[in-house]
Amino acid sequence: MAVDRQYLRTIIADEDRIQFDGIAPEYLSDTLGRRQGNADALIFAISTREVSEVLTYAYENEIAVTPRGAGTNLVGATVPVKGGIILDLSRMNRILELDTDTMTVTVEAGILLRDLQSFVEERGLFYPPDPGEKASSIGGNISTNAGGMRAVKYGVTRDYVRGLEVVRADGTVLTVGSKNVKDTTGLPLKHLFIGSEGTLGVITKCILRLVPKPEAALSVLIPYPDLSTGIASVRTILQSNVNPTAVEFLERSVVKLGEDYSGVTYPRPDAGSYILLSFDGFADEVERNAARVAKLVEKDGALDYVILRDKTYSDDIWKVRGALVKAVEAVSEQEPLDIVTPIDKIVDFVEYVKELEEKSGMKMISFGHAGDGNVHLCVVRGDRNEETWKRELDQNLEELYSRTYELGGLISGEHGLGIAKRSYFFREAAVENVLLMNQIKAALDEKHILNDHKSYVT
């Protein structure tokens, strides 16, 4: 059914916040821009009331709705595959309340991660979740349960969501969770919406847990002769009770692309791989833990131990890590993966990737969160034509994901399934689990208007 333009204009009064014709391509896709959908309307909501009224109209008329925030998604979850309405929450970006007594902050879902982190840190507080894309929205982070680099110490986004305001598909406004630390008062409904990729409701407000800002932070870059040696050393670090904030691994080949992309130079270009660590906490504790790791990794074959005391240089080193997907994309089209395995299986999986790369002839660049088993892969197209690229990519993804499940892992640690991973998910997921997920979907969105045919939705 086509949208009623006149009626939608009664909900959205400002002409610059509703568009029917000539919708820009970036709103019809995700950050990669490869999968393009279509839409009858693009709406920029600025209040929960507007979101509710738009959804009520769409539900009554069975019109598809695609929620979106900053559009940094990598798996097509923001692509409007069924037309209808794109509901953009990027202008709902206010900080509503900072409650230092309960150590919470209440924000609208469209606020960017970097803006929230900057706001609370200026006030001596800390919001730990730290995915690589800092220009992502908090609502999007919650919708994918984003993890990021600090998950090894602090956990993932789910661990910092105290409460949500969510608008259901039929326009009903729910408040789930609260500022309370504990809650066994009925089902924990907020957890249904965390990681649901916009399929169950539209998140409009978030109550987030904060912690005190660490007194000091220090990063260390450890070069190794090869990736396997570096990954094997991670186990020593994690078992040594030094409590690192982040433990990242990077191949030299992808670092070189990051250097070319950013203009930042890493030390020890003779290395085959790097482990990038950070520590935070009290200053003496940070220094003590960093010194202890230096002794441990020397025995594990590290080529050097570079303490990044200069903040500008340290920030640049981390900036390269955060931009690696974009750095690879600047050279060649690629498929970004975020496979997660049990920590003790990282080496096995990375070694398998190397074997598959050699067998298939398709370049596969590894980096990621070694501290929590989240292996990011860039599967690179190179000079393959479209037909060859699609065929060989599918073959290699099927093998990669099959091996992932054999090792007890999962095909997504933080990007979600979106469109890109649906078929591979359905090949491996238990039928009973998929059925239950879709029963929950039907209970909350009987007409399937919200992000239908995305993620788990059949």
CSV table of C-alpha atoms in Angstrom, one decimal:
chain,number,residue,atom,x,y,z
A,1,MET,CA,0.0,0.0,0.0
A,2,ALA,CA,1.3,3.5,-0.9
A,3,VAL,CA,1.8,5.9,1.9
A,4,ASP,CA,-0.7,8.7,2.4
A,5,ARG,CA,1.5,11.8,2.0
A,6,GLN,CA,-1.1,14.2,3.3
A,7,TYR,CA,-1.8,12.2,6.5
A,8,LEU,CA,1.9,11.8,7.2
A,9,ARG,CA,2.3,15.6,6.9
A,10,THR,CA,-0.2,16.0,9.7
A,11,ILE,CA,2.2,14.0,12.0
A,12,ILE,CA,5.4,15.6,10.8
A,13,ALA,CA,4.8,19.3,10.5
A,14,ASP,CA,8.2,20.5,9.4
A,15,GLU,CA,8.8,20.0,5.7
A,16,ASP,CA,12.5,19.5,6.1
A,17,ARG,CA,11.8,16.4,8.2
A,18,ILE,CA,9.8,14.4,5.7
A,19,GLN,CA,10.7,13.5,2.2
A,20,PHE,CA,8.8,11.4,-0.4
A,21,ASP,CA,10.8,11.9,-3.7
A,22,GLY,CA,14.5,11.9,-4.4
A,23,ILE,CA,15.5,10.1,-1.2
A,24,ALA,CA,19.4,10.1,-1.1
A,25,PRO,CA,21.0,6.7,-1.7
A,26,GLU,CA,22.7,6.7,1.7
A,27,TYR,CA,19.3,6.4,3.4
A,28,LEU,CA,18.4,3.4,1.2
A,29,SER,CA,21.4,1.4,2.3
A,30,ASP,CA,24.0,0.9,5.1
A,31,THR,CA,27.5,2.3,5.5
A,32,LEU,CA,28.9,0.0,2.8
A,33,GLY,CA,26.3,1.3,0.3
A,34,ARG,CA,26.2,-2.0,-1.8
A,35,ARG,CA,22.7,-3.2,-1.0
A,36,GLN,CA,20.1,-0.6,-2.1
A,37,GLY,CA,16.4,-0.7,-1.1
A,38,ASN,CA,13.6,1.7,-1.9
A,39,ALA,CA,11.2,3.7,0.2
A,40,ASP,CA,8.0,5.8,-0.2
A,41,ALA,CA,8.9,8.1,2.6
A,42,LEU,CA,11.9,9.2,4.7
A,43,ILE,CA,10.9,10.6,8.1
A,44,PHE,CA,13.2,12.3,10.7
A,45,ALA,CA,11.4,12.0,14.0
A,46,ILE,CA,12.2,14.3,16.9
A,47,SER,CA,9.9,12.9,19.6
A,48,THR,CA,8.5,9.6,20.9
A,49,ARG,CA,5.0,10.9,20.1
A,50,GLU,CA,6.0,11.2,16.4
A,51,VAL,CA,7.5,7.8,16.4
A,52,SER,CA,4.3,6.4,18.0
A,53,GLU,CA,2.0,8.1,15.5
A,54,VAL,CA,4.0,7.1,12.5
A,55,LEU,CA,4.1,3.5,13.6
A,56,THR,CA,0.4,3.5,14.5
A,57,TYR,CA,-0.4,4.7,11.0
A,58,ALA,CA,2.0,2.2,9.4
A,59,TYR,CA,0.6,-0.8,11.4
A,60,GLU,CA,-3.0,0.0,10.7
A,61,ASN,CA,-2.2,0.2,6.9
A,62,GLU,CA,0.4,-2.7,6.9
A,63,ILE,CA,3.2,-0.5,5.6
A,64,ALA,CA,6.8,-1.6,6.1
A,65,VAL,CA,9.0,0.5,8.4
A,66,THR,CA,12.8,0.5,8.5
A,67,PRO,CA,14.2,2.1,11.7
A,68,ARG,CA,17.7,3.7,11.5
A,69,GLY,CA,20.1,5.8,13.5
A,70,ALA,CA,23.5,6.9,12.2
A,71,GLY,CA,23.4,4.3,9.4
A,72,THR,CA,26.8,2.7,10.2
A,73,ASN,CA,25.5,-0.8,10.1
A,74,LEU,CA,27.6,-3.3,8.1
A,75,VAL,CA,25.1,-6.1,7.3
A,76,GLY,CA,22.2,-4.4,5.6
A,77,ALA,CA,19.9,-4.1,8.6
A,78,THR,CA,19.1,-0.5,7.6
A,79,VAL,CA,18.3,-1.3,4.0
A,80,PRO,CA,14.5,-0.9,3.3
A,81,VAL,CA,14.0,-4.2,1.5
A,82,LYS,CA,10.2,-3.9,1.5
A,83,GLY,CA,9.8,-0.2,0.7
A,84,GLY,CA,7.5,1.8,2.9
A,85,ILE,CA,8.8,4.2,5.5
A,86,ILE,CA,12.4,4.9,6.6
A,87,LEU,CA,12.1,6.1,10.2
A,88,ASP,CA,15.3,8.0,11.1
A,89,LEU,CA,16.0,8.8,14.7
A,90,SER,CA,19.3,10.7,14.2
A,91,ARG,CA,17.7,14.0,15.3
A,92,MET,CA,16.6,12.5,18.6
A,93,ASN,CA,20.0,13.0,20.0
A,94,ARG,CA,19.6,14.8,23.3
A,95,ILE,CA,21.0,14.0,26.7
A,96,LEU,CA,17.9,14.1,28.9
A,97,GLU,CA,19.3,13.6,32.4
A,98,LEU,CA,22.6,12.9,34.2
A,99,ASP,CA,21.9,11.3,37.5
A,100,THR,CA,25.1,11.1,39.5
A,101,ASP,CA,23.3,9.6,42.5
A,102,THR,CA,22.3,6.5,40.6
A,103,MET,CA,25.3,6.7,38.2
A,104,THR,CA,23.0,6.7,35.2
A,105,VAL,CA,22.5,8.9,32.1
A,106,THR,CA,19.2,9.0,30.2
A,107,VAL,CA,19.6,9.8,26.5
A,108,GLU,CA,17.6,9.7,23.3
A,109,ALA,CA,18.4,6.9,21.0
A,110,GLY,CA,20.0,9.0,18.2
A,111,ILE,CA,22.8,10.4,20.2
A,112,LEU,CA,26.2,9.4,18.9
A,113,LEU,CA,28.5,7.2,21.0
A,114,ARG,CA,31.4,9.7,20.8
A,115,ASP,CA,29.2,12.6,22.0
A,116,LEU,CA,27.9,10.6,24.9
A,117,GLN,CA,31.4,9.4,25.9
A,118,SER,CA,32.7,12.9,25.7
A,119,PHE,CA,29.9,14.4,27.8
A,120,VAL,CA,30.2,11.9,30.7
A,121,GLU,CA,34.0,11.9,30.7
A,122,GLU,CA,34.1,15.7,31.0
A,123,ARG,CA,32.2,15.1,34.2
A,124,GLY,CA,34.5,12.4,35.7
A,125,LEU,CA,32.3,9.5,34.5
A,126,PHE,CA,32.8,6.7,32.0
A,127,TYR,CA,30.6,4.8,29.5
A,128,PRO,CA,32.7,1.8,28.7
A,129,PRO,CA,31.2,0.1,25.6
A,130,ASP,CA,33.6,1.1,22.8
A,131,PRO,CA,32.8,-0.3,19.3
A,132,GLY,CA,35.2,0.8,16.6
A,133,GLU,CA,32.7,3.1,14.9
A,134,LYS,CA,32.4,6.1,17.3
A,135,ALA,CA,30.0,7.8,15.0
A,136,SER,CA,27.4,5.1,15.6
A,137,SER,CA,24.2,5.9,17.5
A,138,ILE,CA,23.4,4.5,21.0
A,139,GLY,CA,20.1,3.1,19.7
A,140,GLY,CA,22.0,1.3,17.0
A,141,ASN,CA,24.6,0.0,19.5
A,142,ILE,CA,21.8,-1.4,21.7
A,143,SER,CA,20.0,-2.9,18.7
A,144,THR,CA,23.1,-4.9,17.8
A,145,ASN,CA,24.4,-5.3,21.4
A,146,ALA,CA,27.6,-3.8,20.2
A,147,GLY,CA,30.8,-5.0,21.9
A,148,GLY,CA,33.9,-3.3,20.9
A,149,MET,CA,37.5,-3.2,22.2
A,150,ARG,CA,36.9,-2.8,25.9
A,151,ALA,CA,34.6,-5.8,26.2
A,152,VAL,CA,37.3,-8.0,27.7
A,153,LYS,CA,37.3,-5.9,30.9
A,154,TYR,CA,33.9,-4.1,30.9
A,155,GLY,CA,31.5,-6.3,29.0
A,156,VAL,CA,29.2,-5.3,26.1
A,157,THR,CA,26.4,-2.8,25.6
A,158,ARG,CA,23.8,-5.1,27.2
A,159,ASP,CA,25.7,-4.8,30.5
A,160,TYR,CA,25.1,-1.0,30.6
A,161,VAL,CA,21.5,-0.8,29.6
A,162,ARG,CA,19.3,-0.2,32.7
A,163,GLY,CA,16.1,0.8,31.0
A,164,LEU,CA,14.5,1.6,27.6
A,165,GLU,CA,11.6,3.4,26.2
A,166,VAL,CA,10.5,1.4,23.2
A,167,VAL,CA,7.7,2.0,20.7
A,168,ARG,CA,6.1,-1.2,19.5
A,169,ALA,CA,5.1,-1.8,15.9
A,170,ASP,CA,1.4,-0.8,16.7
A,171,GLY,CA,2.5,2.5,18.3
A,172,THR,CA,2.3,1.4,21.9
A,173,VAL,CA,4.9,3.0,24.0
A,174,LEU,CA,6.6,0.8,26.6
A,175,THR,CA,9.0,1.5,29.4
A,176,VAL,CA,11.1,-1.5,30.2
A,177,GLY,CA,13.7,-1.7,32.9
A,178,SER,CA,14.5,1.2,35.3
A,179,LYS,CA,17.4,2.9,37.2
A,180,ASN,CA,17.4,0.0,39.7
A,181,VAL,CA,20.4,-2.3,39.7
A,182,LYS,CA,18.4,-5.4,40.5
A,183,ASP,CA,15.1,-6.6,39.0
A,184,THR,CA,13.3,-9.9,39.2
A,185,THR,CA,9.9,-8.3,38.9
A,186,GLY,CA,8.5,-10.3,36.0
A,187,LEU,CA,10.3,-11.0,32.8
A,188,PRO,CA,13.3,-8.7,32.0
A,189,LEU,CA,11.6,-7.3,28.9
A,190,LYS,CA,14.4,-4.9,28.1
A,191,HIS,CA,16.6,-7.8,27.0
A,192,LEU,CA,14.2,-8.7,24.2
A,193,PHE,CA,15.0,-5.5,22.5
A,194,ILE,CA,18.8,-5.4,23.0
A,195,GLY,CA,20.3,-7.1,20.0
A,196,SER,CA,17.0,-7.4,18.1
A,197,GLU,CA,18.2,-5.3,15.1
A,198,GLY,CA,15.0,-3.2,15.1
A,199,THR,CA,12.7,-6.2,14.5
A,200,LEU,CA,10.7,-6.0,17.7
A,201,GLY,CA,10.3,-2.2,18.4
A,202,VAL,CA,11.9,1.2,17.9
A,203,ILE,CA,14.1,2.3,20.8
A,204,THR,CA,13.5,6.0,21.6
A,205,LYS,CA,15.1,6.6,25.0
A,206,CYS,CA,17.8,4.7,27.0
A,207,ILE,CA,18.8,4.7,30.6
A,208,LEU,CA,22.5,3.7,30.7
A,209,ARG,CA,24.7,2.7,33.5
A,210,LEU,CA,27.9,4.7,34.1
A,211,VAL,CA,31.1,4.0,36.1
A,212,PRO,CA,33.7,6.3,37.5
A,213,LYS,CA,36.3,7.5,35.0
A,214,PRO,CA,39.6,5.7,35.4
A,215,GLU,CA,42.4,7.7,36.9
A,216,ALA,CA,44.9,6.7,34.3
A,217,ALA,CA,45.1,4.8,31.0
A,218,LEU,CA,48.0,3.4,29.1
A,219,SER,CA,48.4,1.5,25.8
A,220,VAL,CA,51.1,-0.9,24.7
A,221,LEU,CA,51.9,-2.2,21.2
A,222,ILE,CA,53.6,-5.6,21.1
A,223,PRO,CA,55.0,-6.7,17.7
A,224,TYR,CA,55.4,-10.5,17.0
A,225,PRO,CA,57.0,-12.4,14.2
A,226,ASP,CA,53.7,-13.9,13.0
A,227,LEU,CA,50.0,-13.9,13.9
A,228,SER,CA,49.9,-17.3,15.5
A,229,THR,CA,52.7,-16.4,18.0
A,230,GLY,CA,50.9,-13.2,18.9
A,231,ILE,CA,47.5,-14.9,19.4
A,232,ALA,CA,49.0,-17.6,21.5
A,233,SER,CA,50.6,-15.0,23.7
A,234,VAL,CA,47.1,-13.5,24.4
A,235,ARG,CA,46.3,-16.6,26.5
A,236,THR,CA,49.3,-15.9,28.7
A,237,ILE,CA,48.1,-12.3,29.1
A,238,LEU,CA,44.5,-13.1,30.0
A,239,GLN,CA,45.5,-15.8,32.5
A,240,SER,CA,48.0,-13.5,34.3
A,241,ASN,CA,45.5,-11.4,36.3
A,242,VAL,CA,46.7,-8.1,34.8
A,243,ASN,CA,43.1,-7.1,33.9
A,244,PRO,CA,43.7,-5.5,30.5
A,245,THR,CA,41.0,-3.2,29.2
A,246,ALA,CA,41.4,-4.2,25.6
A,247,VAL,CA,43.4,-6.9,23.8
A,248,GLU,CA,43.4,-6.5,20.0
A,249,PHE,CA,45.3,-8.4,17.4
A,250,LEU,CA,46.3,-7.1,13.9
A,251,GLU,CA,48.1,-8.6,11.0
A,252,ARG,CA,50.9,-6.5,9.6
A,253,SER,CA,49.3,-6.6,6.1
A,254,VAL,CA,46.1,-4.9,7.4
A,255,VAL,CA,48.2,-2.4,9.5
A,256,LYS,CA,50.0,-1.4,6.3
A,257,LEU,CA,46.6,-0.6,4.7
A,258,GLY,CA,45.7,1.3,7.8
A,259,GLU,CA,48.9,3.3,7.7
A,260,ASP,CA,48.4,4.2,4.0
A,261,TYR,CA,44.8,5.2,4.8
A,262,SER,CA,45.5,7.3,7.9
A,263,GLY,CA,49.1,8.5,7.4
A,264,VAL,CA,50.0,7.0,10.8
A,265,THR,CA,53.1,4.8,11.0
A,266,TYR,CA,53.3,1.8,13.4
A,267,PRO,CA,56.7,0.9,14.9
A,268,ARG,CA,58.5,-2.3,14.0
A,269,PRO,CA,57.4,-2.7,10.4
A,270,ASP,CA,59.3,-6.0,10.3
A,271,ALA,CA,56.6,-7.6,12.5
A,272,GLY,CA,54.2,-10.1,11.1
A,273,SER,CA,51.5,-9.1,13.6
A,274,TYR,CA,50.8,-6.9,16.6
A,275,ILE,CA,48.9,-7.2,19.9
A,276,LEU,CA,47.5,-3.9,21.0
A,277,LEU,CA,46.8,-3.6,24.7
A,278,SER,CA,45.3,-1.0,27.0
A,279,PHE,CA,45.1,-0.8,30.7
A,280,ASP,CA,43.1,1.6,32.9
A,281,GLY,CA,42.5,2.2,36.6
A,282,PHE,CA,44.6,3.7,39.3
A,283,ALA,CA,47.9,5.0,38.0
A,284,ASP,CA,50.1,2.7,40.1
A,285,GLU,CA,48.0,-0.3,39.2
A,286,VAL,CA,48.2,0.5,35.4
A,287,GLU,CA,52.0,0.8,35.6
A,288,ARG,CA,52.4,-2.4,37.6
A,289,ASN,CA,50.3,-4.4,35.2
A,290,ALA,CA,52.0,-3.1,32.1
A,291,ALA,CA,55.4,-3.9,33.6
A,292,ARG,CA,54.3,-7.5,34.4
A,293,VAL,CA,53.0,-8.1,30.8
A,294,ALA,CA,56.4,-6.9,29.5
A,295,LYS,CA,58.1,-9.8,31.2
A,296,LEU,CA,55.5,-12.3,30.2
A,297,VAL,CA,55.4,-11.6,26.5
A,298,GLU,CA,59.2,-11.6,26.2
A,299,LYS,CA,59.1,-15.3,27.0
A,300,ASP,CA,56.3,-15.8,24.4
A,301,GLY,CA,58.4,-14.5,21.5
A,302,ALA,CA,57.5,-10.8,21.3
A,303,LEU,CA,59.9,-8.8,19.1
A,304,ASP,CA,59.5,-5.6,21.2
A,305,TYR,CA,57.3,-3.9,23.8
A,306,VAL,CA,56.4,-0.4,22.8
A,307,ILE,CA,54.7,1.6,25.6
A,308,LEU,CA,52.6,4.4,24.0
A,309,ARG,CA,53.0,7.2,26.6
A,310,ASP,CA,52.5,10.0,24.1
A,311,LYS,CA,48.7,10.5,24.1
A,312,THR,CA,48.6,11.9,20.6
A,313,TYR,CA,50.6,9.0,19.2
A,314,SER,CA,48.6,6.5,21.2
A,315,ASP,CA,45.3,7.9,19.9
A,316,ASP,CA,46.7,7.7,16.4
A,317,ILE,CA,47.6,4.0,16.8
A,318,TRP,CA,44.1,3.3,18.1
A,319,LYS,CA,42.6,5.4,15.3
A,320,VAL,CA,44.2,3.1,12.8
A,321,ARG,CA,42.7,0.1,14.5
A,322,GLY,CA,39.2,1.7,14.5
A,323,ALA,CA,39.5,2.5,10.7
A,324,LEU,CA,40.7,-0.9,9.5
A,325,VAL,CA,37.5,-1.9,7.7
A,326,LYS,CA,37.4,1.4,5.9
A,327,ALA,CA,41.1,1.1,5.1
A,328,VAL,CA,40.6,-2.2,3.4
A,329,GLU,CA,37.5,-0.9,1.7
A,330,ALA,CA,39.5,1.9,0.2
A,331,VAL,CA,41.7,-0.6,-1.6
A,332,SER,CA,39.1,-3.2,-2.7
A,333,GLU,CA,35.5,-4.2,-2.1
A,334,GLN,CA,35.4,-6.7,0.8
A,335,GLU,CA,33.0,-8.5,3.0
A,336,PRO,CA,33.5,-7.6,6.7
A,337,LEU,CA,32.9,-10.5,9.1
A,338,ASP,CA,32.7,-10.5,12.9
A,339,ILE,CA,33.0,-14.2,13.8
A,340,VAL,CA,33.3,-15.0,17.5
A,341,THR,CA,34.8,-18.2,18.9
A,342,PRO,CA,35.6,-19.5,22.4
A,343,ILE,CA,38.8,-17.8,23.5
A,344,ASP,CA,40.8,-21.0,23.5
A,345,LYS,CA,39.9,-21.6,19.8
A,346,ILE,CA,41.1,-18.3,18.3
A,347,VAL,CA,44.4,-19.8,17.2
A,348,ASP,CA,42.7,-22.8,15.6
A,349,PHE,CA,40.3,-20.5,13.7
A,350,VAL,CA,42.9,-18.1,12.5
A,351,GLU,CA,45.1,-21.0,11.3
A,352,TYR,CA,42.1,-22.4,9.5
A,353,VAL,CA,41.5,-18.9,7.8
A,354,LYS,CA,45.1,-19.1,6.6
A,355,GLU,CA,44.6,-22.5,5.1
A,356,LEU,CA,41.4,-21.5,3.4
A,357,GLU,CA,43.0,-18.3,2.0
A,358,GLU,CA,45.8,-20.4,0.5
A,359,LYS,CA,43.3,-23.0,-0.9
A,360,SER,CA,40.8,-20.5,-2.3
A,361,GLY,CA,43.2,-17.8,-3.5
A,362,MET,CA,40.9,-15.2,-1.9
A,363,LYS,CA,42.7,-12.8,0.4
A,364,MET,CA,41.5,-12.8,4.0
A,365,ILE,CA,42.8,-10.2,6.4
A,366,SER,CA,42.4,-10.9,10.2
A,367,PHE,CA,42.2,-8.5,13.1
A,368,GLY,CA,39.9,-8.1,16.1
A,369,HIS,CA,39.2,-8.5,19.8
A,370,ALA,CA,41.6,-11.3,20.9
A,371,GLY,CA,40.4,-10.8,24.5
A,372,ASP,CA,36.9,-12.1,23.9
A,373,GLY,CA,37.4,-14.3,20.8
A,374,ASN,CA,35.8,-11.8,18.3
A,375,VAL,CA,37.7,-12.3,15.1
A,376,HIS,CA,37.1,-9.7,12.4
A,377,LEU,CA,37.9,-10.8,8.9
A,378,CYS,CA,38.0,-8.8,5.7
A,379,VAL,CA,37.4,-11.2,2.8
A,380,VAL,CA,38.8,-9.2,-0.1
A,381,ARG,CA,37.3,-9.2,-3.7
A,382,GLY,CA,40.4,-8.1,-5.5
A,383,ASP,CA,40.0,-8.1,-9.3
A,384,ARG,CA,37.2,-10.7,-9.5
A,385,ASN,CA,34.2,-9.9,-11.7
A,386,GLU,CA,30.8,-9.7,-10.1
A,387,GLU,CA,29.7,-13.2,-11.0
A,388,THR,CA,33.0,-14.8,-9.8
A,389,TRP,CA,33.0,-12.6,-6.6
A,390,LYS,CA,29.5,-13.6,-5.5
A,391,ARG,CA,30.1,-17.3,-6.3
A,392,GLU,CA,33.5,-17.6,-4.6
A,393,LEU,CA,32.5,-15.4,-1.6
A,394,ASP,CA,29.4,-17.6,-0.9
A,395,GLN,CA,31.6,-20.7,-1.1
A,396,ASN,CA,34.2,-19.3,1.3
A,397,LEU,CA,31.6,-17.9,3.7
A,398,GLU,CA,29.9,-21.2,3.9
A,399,GLU,CA,33.2,-22.9,4.8
A,400,LEU,CA,34.2,-20.2,7.3
A,401,TYR,CA,30.9,-20.3,9.1
A,402,SER,CA,30.8,-24.1,9.1
A,403,ARG,CA,34.2,-24.2,10.8
A,404,THR,CA,33.0,-21.5,13.2
A,405,TYR,CA,30.2,-23.6,14.4
A,406,GLU,CA,32.4,-26.7,14.6
A,407,LEU,CA,34.7,-24.8,17.0
A,408,GLY,CA,31.7,-23.8,19.2
A,409,GLY,CA,31.6,-20.2,17.8
A,410,LEU,CA,28.9,-18.0,16.3
A,411,ILE,CA,28.8,-16.0,13.0
A,412,SER,CA,28.2,-12.6,14.6
A,413,GLY,CA,29.7,-11.2,17.8
A,414,GLU,CA,28.5,-7.6,17.4
A,415,HIS,CA,27.5,-6.6,13.8
A,416,GLY,CA,24.2,-8.6,13.8
A,417,LEU,CA,22.8,-10.7,11.0
A,418,GLY,CA,20.8,-8.1,9.0
A,419,ILE,CA,20.5,-9.2,5.4
A,420,ALA,CA,24.1,-10.3,4.8
A,421,LYS,CA,24.2,-13.3,7.2
A,422,ARG,CA,20.6,-14.6,7.2
A,423,SER,CA,21.1,-17.5,4.9
A,424,TYR,CA,24.2,-18.7,6.7
A,425,PHE,CA,22.4,-18.4,10.1
A,426,PHE,CA,19.5,-20.5,8.9
A,427,ARG,CA,21.8,-23.2,7.6
A,428,GLU,CA,23.3,-23.7,11.1
A,429,ALA,CA,20.7,-22.5,13.6
A,430,ALA,CA,18.5,-25.0,15.5
A,431,VAL,CA,15.0,-25.0,13.9
A,432,GLU,CA,13.5,-24.8,17.4
A,433,ASN,CA,15.4,-21.7,18.2
A,434,VAL,CA,14.4,-19.9,15.0
A,435,LEU,CA,10.8,-20.9,15.5
A,436,LEU,CA,10.8,-19.4,19.0
A,437,MET,CA,12.4,-16.2,17.8
A,438,ASN,CA,9.7,-15.8,15.2
A,439,GLN,CA,7.0,-16.5,17.7
A,440,ILE,CA,8.3,-13.6,19.8
A,441,LYS,CA,8.4,-11.5,16.6
A,442,ALA,CA,4.7,-12.3,15.9
A,443,ALA,CA,3.7,-11.5,19.5
A,444,LEU,CA,5.2,-8.0,19.3
A,445,ASP,CA,4.7,-7.3,15.6
A,446,GLU,CA,1.9,-9.5,14.3
A,447,LYS,CA,1.8,-7.7,10.9
A,448,HIS,CA,5.6,-7.9,10.4
A,449,ILE,CA,6.0,-4.2,9.6
A,450,LEU,CA,9.3,-3.7,11.5
A,451,ASN,CA,12.5,-4.7,9.6
A,452,ASP,CA,10.8,-7.7,8.2
A,453,HIS,CA,13.0,-10.4,6.5
A,454,LYS,CA,16.0,-9.2,8.4
A,455,SER,CA,18.1,-11.2,10.9
A,456,TYR,CA,16.2,-14.2,12.2
A,457,VAL,CA,12.8,-13.1,10.7
A,458,THR,CA,11.4,-15.7,8.3
